[in-house]
Amino acid sequence: MPGLNKNLKLENAIIHVNSLHTSASQVKDILIKLNFEDVWTNQKVLNYSSFIQDIKERVKLLFIQETNTRLINSTRAVVYKHIRV
């Protein structure tokens, strides 16, 4: 069954490459969503510490924006919308 073993290895390699592509695609999508498309395009960051802080801040802001949007559009959060501070 040596041929079967080669096919299995090839199939595992293809799955691995596809998962890497998916992961890279997800990272690209996140960077674009956070307005860091230039980081993806240039594949470099001038100040790593500053970049990480910026990422954290933008993720927090995005979360707040998306949460507020969901609340505004929610028919179940009518009372909350009127009493929130």
JSON list of C-alpha atoms in Angstrom, two decimals:
[
{"chain": "A", "resi": 1, "resn": "MET", "atom": "CA", "xyz": [0.00, 0.00, 0.00]},
{"chain": "A", "resi": 2, "resn": "PRO", "atom": "CA", "xyz": [2.85, 2.49, -0.64]},
{"chain": "A", "resi": 3, "resn": "GLY", "atom": "CA", "xyz": [0.72, 4.39, -3.16]},
{"chain": "A", "resi": 4, "resn": "LEU", "atom": "CA", "xyz": [-2.00, 4.90, -0.56]},
{"chain": "A", "resi": 5, "resn": "ASN", "atom": "CA", "xyz": [0.55, 6.35, 1.87]},
{"chain": "A", "resi": 6, "resn": "LYS", "atom": "CA", "xyz": [1.77, 8.85, -0.79]},
{"chain": "A", "resi": 7, "resn": "ASN", "atom": "CA", "xyz": [-1.82, 9.88, -1.53]},
{"chain": "A", "resi": 8, "resn": "LEU", "atom": "CA", "xyz": [-2.51, 10.36, 2.17]},
{"chain": "A", "resi": 9, "resn": "LYS", "atom": "CA", "xyz": [0.62, 12.49, 2.58]},
{"chain": "A", "resi": 10, "resn": "LEU", "atom": "CA", "xyz": [-0.31, 14.55, -0.46]},
{"chain": "A", "resi": 11, "resn": "GLU", "atom": "CA", "xyz": [-3.85, 14.99, 0.82]},
{"chain": "A", "resi": 12, "resn": "ASN", "atom": "CA", "xyz": [-2.54, 16.08, 4.24]},
{"chain": "A", "resi": 13, "resn": "ALA", "atom": "CA", "xyz": [-0.16, 18.53, 2.56]},
{"chain": "A", "resi": 14, "resn": "ILE", "atom": "CA", "xyz": [-3.00, 20.01, 0.51]},
{"chain": "A", "resi": 15, "resn": "ILE", "atom": "CA", "xyz": [-5.17, 20.35, 3.63]},
{"chain": "A", "resi": 16, "resn": "HIS", "atom": "CA", "xyz": [-2.27, 22.06, 5.42]},
{"chain": "A", "resi": 17, "resn": "VAL", "atom": "CA", "xyz": [-1.69, 24.51, 2.54]},
{"chain": "A", "resi": 18, "resn": "ASN", "atom": "CA", "xyz": [-5.42, 25.26, 2.37]},
{"chain": "A", "resi": 19, "resn": "SER", "atom": "CA", "xyz": [-5.57, 25.91, 6.11]},
{"chain": "A", "resi": 20, "resn": "LEU", "atom": "CA", "xyz": [-2.55, 28.23, 5.85]},
{"chain": "A", "resi": 21, "resn": "HIS", "atom": "CA", "xyz": [-4.27, 30.06, 2.99]},
{"chain": "A", "resi": 22, "resn": "THR", "atom": "CA", "xyz": [-7.45, 30.34, 5.04]},
{"chain": "A", "resi": 23, "resn": "SER", "atom": "CA", "xyz": [-5.51, 31.64, 8.05]},
{"chain": "A", "resi": 24, "resn": "ALA", "atom": "CA", "xyz": [-3.64, 34.17, 5.92]},
{"chain": "A", "resi": 25, "resn": "SER", "atom": "CA", "xyz": [-6.90, 35.22, 4.32]},
{"chain": "A", "resi": 26, "resn": "GLN", "atom": "CA", "xyz": [-8.48, 35.70, 7.75]},
{"chain": "A", "resi": 27, "resn": "VAL", "atom": "CA", "xyz": [-5.53, 37.80, 8.94]},
{"chain": "A", "resi": 28, "resn": "LYS", "atom": "CA", "xyz": [-5.78, 39.91, 5.79]},
{"chain": "A", "resi": 29, "resn": "ASP", "atom": "CA", "xyz": [-9.53, 40.41, 6.30]},
{"chain": "A", "resi": 30, "resn": "ILE", "atom": "CA", "xyz": [-9.01, 41.46, 9.93]},
{"chain": "A", "resi": 31, "resn": "LEU", "atom": "CA", "xyz": [-6.23, 43.90, 9.03]},
{"chain": "A", "resi": 32, "resn": "ILE", "atom": "CA", "xyz": [-8.39, 45.44, 6.31]},
{"chain": "A", "resi": 33, "resn": "LYS", "atom": "CA", "xyz": [-11.38, 45.67, 8.67]},
{"chain": "A", "resi": 34, "resn": "LEU", "atom": "CA", "xyz": [-9.17, 47.50, 11.18]},
{"chain": "A", "resi": 35, "resn": "ASN", "atom": "CA", "xyz": [-7.84, 49.86, 8.47]},
{"chain": "A", "resi": 36, "resn": "PHE", "atom": "CA", "xyz": [-4.38, 48.29, 8.44]},
{"chain": "A", "resi": 37, "resn": "GLU", "atom": "CA", "xyz": [-4.40, 47.28, 4.77]},
{"chain": "A", "resi": 38, "resn": "ASP", "atom": "CA", "xyz": [-1.00, 48.94, 4.34]},
{"chain": "A", "resi": 39, "resn": "VAL", "atom": "CA", "xyz": [0.48, 46.52, 6.89]},
{"chain": "A", "resi": 40, "resn": "TRP", "atom": "CA", "xyz": [-0.76, 43.60, 4.81]},
{"chain": "A", "resi": 41, "resn": "THR", "atom": "CA", "xyz": [0.39, 45.15, 1.54]},
{"chain": "A", "resi": 42, "resn": "ASN", "atom": "CA", "xyz": [3.86, 46.17, 2.76]},
{"chain": "A", "resi": 43, "resn": "GLN", "atom": "CA", "xyz": [4.32, 43.14, 5.03]},
{"chain": "A", "resi": 44, "resn": "LYS", "atom": "CA", "xyz": [6.17, 45.25, 7.58]},
{"chain": "A", "resi": 45, "resn": "VAL", "atom": "CA", "xyz": [5.58, 47.36, 10.66]},
{"chain": "A", "resi": 46, "resn": "LEU", "atom": "CA", "xyz": [7.90, 50.18, 11.71]},
{"chain": "A", "resi": 47, "resn": "ASN", "atom": "CA", "xyz": [7.17, 49.98, 15.44]},
{"chain": "A", "resi": 48, "resn": "TYR", "atom": "CA", "xyz": [5.89, 46.60, 16.61]},
{"chain": "A", "resi": 49, "resn": "SER", "atom": "CA", "xyz": [4.87, 47.76, 20.12]},
{"chain": "A", "resi": 50, "resn": "SER", "atom": "CA", "xyz": [2.94, 50.71, 18.75]},
{"chain": "A", "resi": 51, "resn": "PHE", "atom": "CA", "xyz": [1.28, 48.49, 16.13]},
{"chain": "A", "resi": 52, "resn": "ILE", "atom": "CA", "xyz": [0.09, 46.04, 18.80]},
{"chain": "A", "resi": 53, "resn": "GLN", "atom": "CA", "xyz": [-1.32, 48.89, 20.89]},
{"chain": "A", "resi": 54, "resn": "ASP", "atom": "CA", "xyz": [-3.09, 50.30, 17.80]},
{"chain": "A", "resi": 55, "resn": "ILE", "atom": "CA", "xyz": [-4.54, 46.89, 17.01]},
{"chain": "A", "resi": 56, "resn": "LYS", "atom": "CA", "xyz": [-5.87, 46.50, 20.56]},
{"chain": "A", "resi": 57, "resn": "GLU", "atom": "CA", "xyz": [-7.41, 49.97, 20.52]},
{"chain": "A", "resi": 58, "resn": "ARG", "atom": "CA", "xyz": [-9.06, 49.46, 17.13]},
{"chain": "A", "resi": 59, "resn": "VAL", "atom": "CA", "xyz": [-10.44, 46.06, 18.15]},
{"chain": "A", "resi": 60, "resn": "LYS", "atom": "CA", "xyz": [-12.01, 47.65, 21.23]},
{"chain": "A", "resi": 61, "resn": "LEU", "atom": "CA", "xyz": [-13.47, 50.52, 19.20]},
{"chain": "A", "resi": 62, "resn": "LEU", "atom": "CA", "xyz": [-14.78, 48.15, 16.55]},
{"chain": "A", "resi": 63, "resn": "PHE", "atom": "CA", "xyz": [-16.42, 46.02, 19.24]},
{"chain": "A", "resi": 64, "resn": "ILE", "atom": "CA", "xyz": [-18.11, 49.08, 20.76]},
{"chain": "A", "resi": 65, "resn": "GLN", "atom": "CA", "xyz": [-19.30, 50.31, 17.35]},
{"chain": "A", "resi": 66, "resn": "GLU", "atom": "CA", "xyz": [-20.67, 46.91, 16.34]},
{"chain": "A", "resi": 67, "resn": "THR", "atom": "CA", "xyz": [-22.37, 46.43, 19.72]},
{"chain": "A", "resi": 68, "resn": "ASN", "atom": "CA", "xyz": [-24.00, 49.86, 19.54]},
{"chain": "A", "resi": 69, "resn": "THR", "atom": "CA", "xyz": [-25.15, 49.17, 15.99]},
{"chain": "A", "resi": 70, "resn": "ARG", "atom": "CA", "xyz": [-26.70, 45.85, 17.07]},
{"chain": "A", "resi": 71, "resn": "LEU", "atom": "CA", "xyz": [-28.46, 47.57, 19.97]},
{"chain": "A", "resi": 72, "resn": "ILE", "atom": "CA", "xyz": [-29.78, 50.37, 17.79]},
{"chain": "A", "resi": 73, "resn": "ASN", "atom": "CA", "xyz": [-31.12, 47.87, 15.26]},
{"chain": "A", "resi": 74, "resn": "SER", "atom": "CA", "xyz": [-32.49, 45.47, 17.87]},
{"chain": "A", "resi": 75, "resn": "THR", "atom": "CA", "xyz": [-36.22, 45.27, 18.39]},
{"chain": "A", "resi": 76, "resn": "ARG", "atom": "CA", "xyz": [-35.68, 43.44, 21.70]},
{"chain": "A", "resi": 77, "resn": "ALA", "atom": "CA", "xyz": [-33.48, 46.15, 23.26]},
{"chain": "A", "resi": 78, "resn": "VAL", "atom": "CA", "xyz": [-36.09, 48.92, 23.14]},
{"chain": "A", "resi": 79, "resn": "VAL", "atom": "CA", "xyz": [-36.08, 49.50, 26.92]},
{"chain": "A", "resi": 80, "resn": "TYR", "atom": "CA", "xyz": [-32.29, 49.39, 27.15]},
{"chain": "A", "resi": 81, "resn": "LYS", "atom": "CA", "xyz": [-31.96, 51.99, 24.39]},
{"chain": "A", "resi": 82, "resn": "HIS", "atom": "CA", "xyz": [-34.08, 54.42, 26.41]},
{"chain": "A", "resi": 83, "resn": "ILE", "atom": "CA", "xyz": [-32.37, 53.95, 29.79]},
{"chain": "A", "resi": 84, "resn": "ARG", "atom": "CA", "xyz": [-28.70, 53.50, 28.89]},
{"chain": "A", "resi": 85, "resn": "VAL", "atom": "CA", "xyz": [-26.35, 56.17, 30.14]}
]
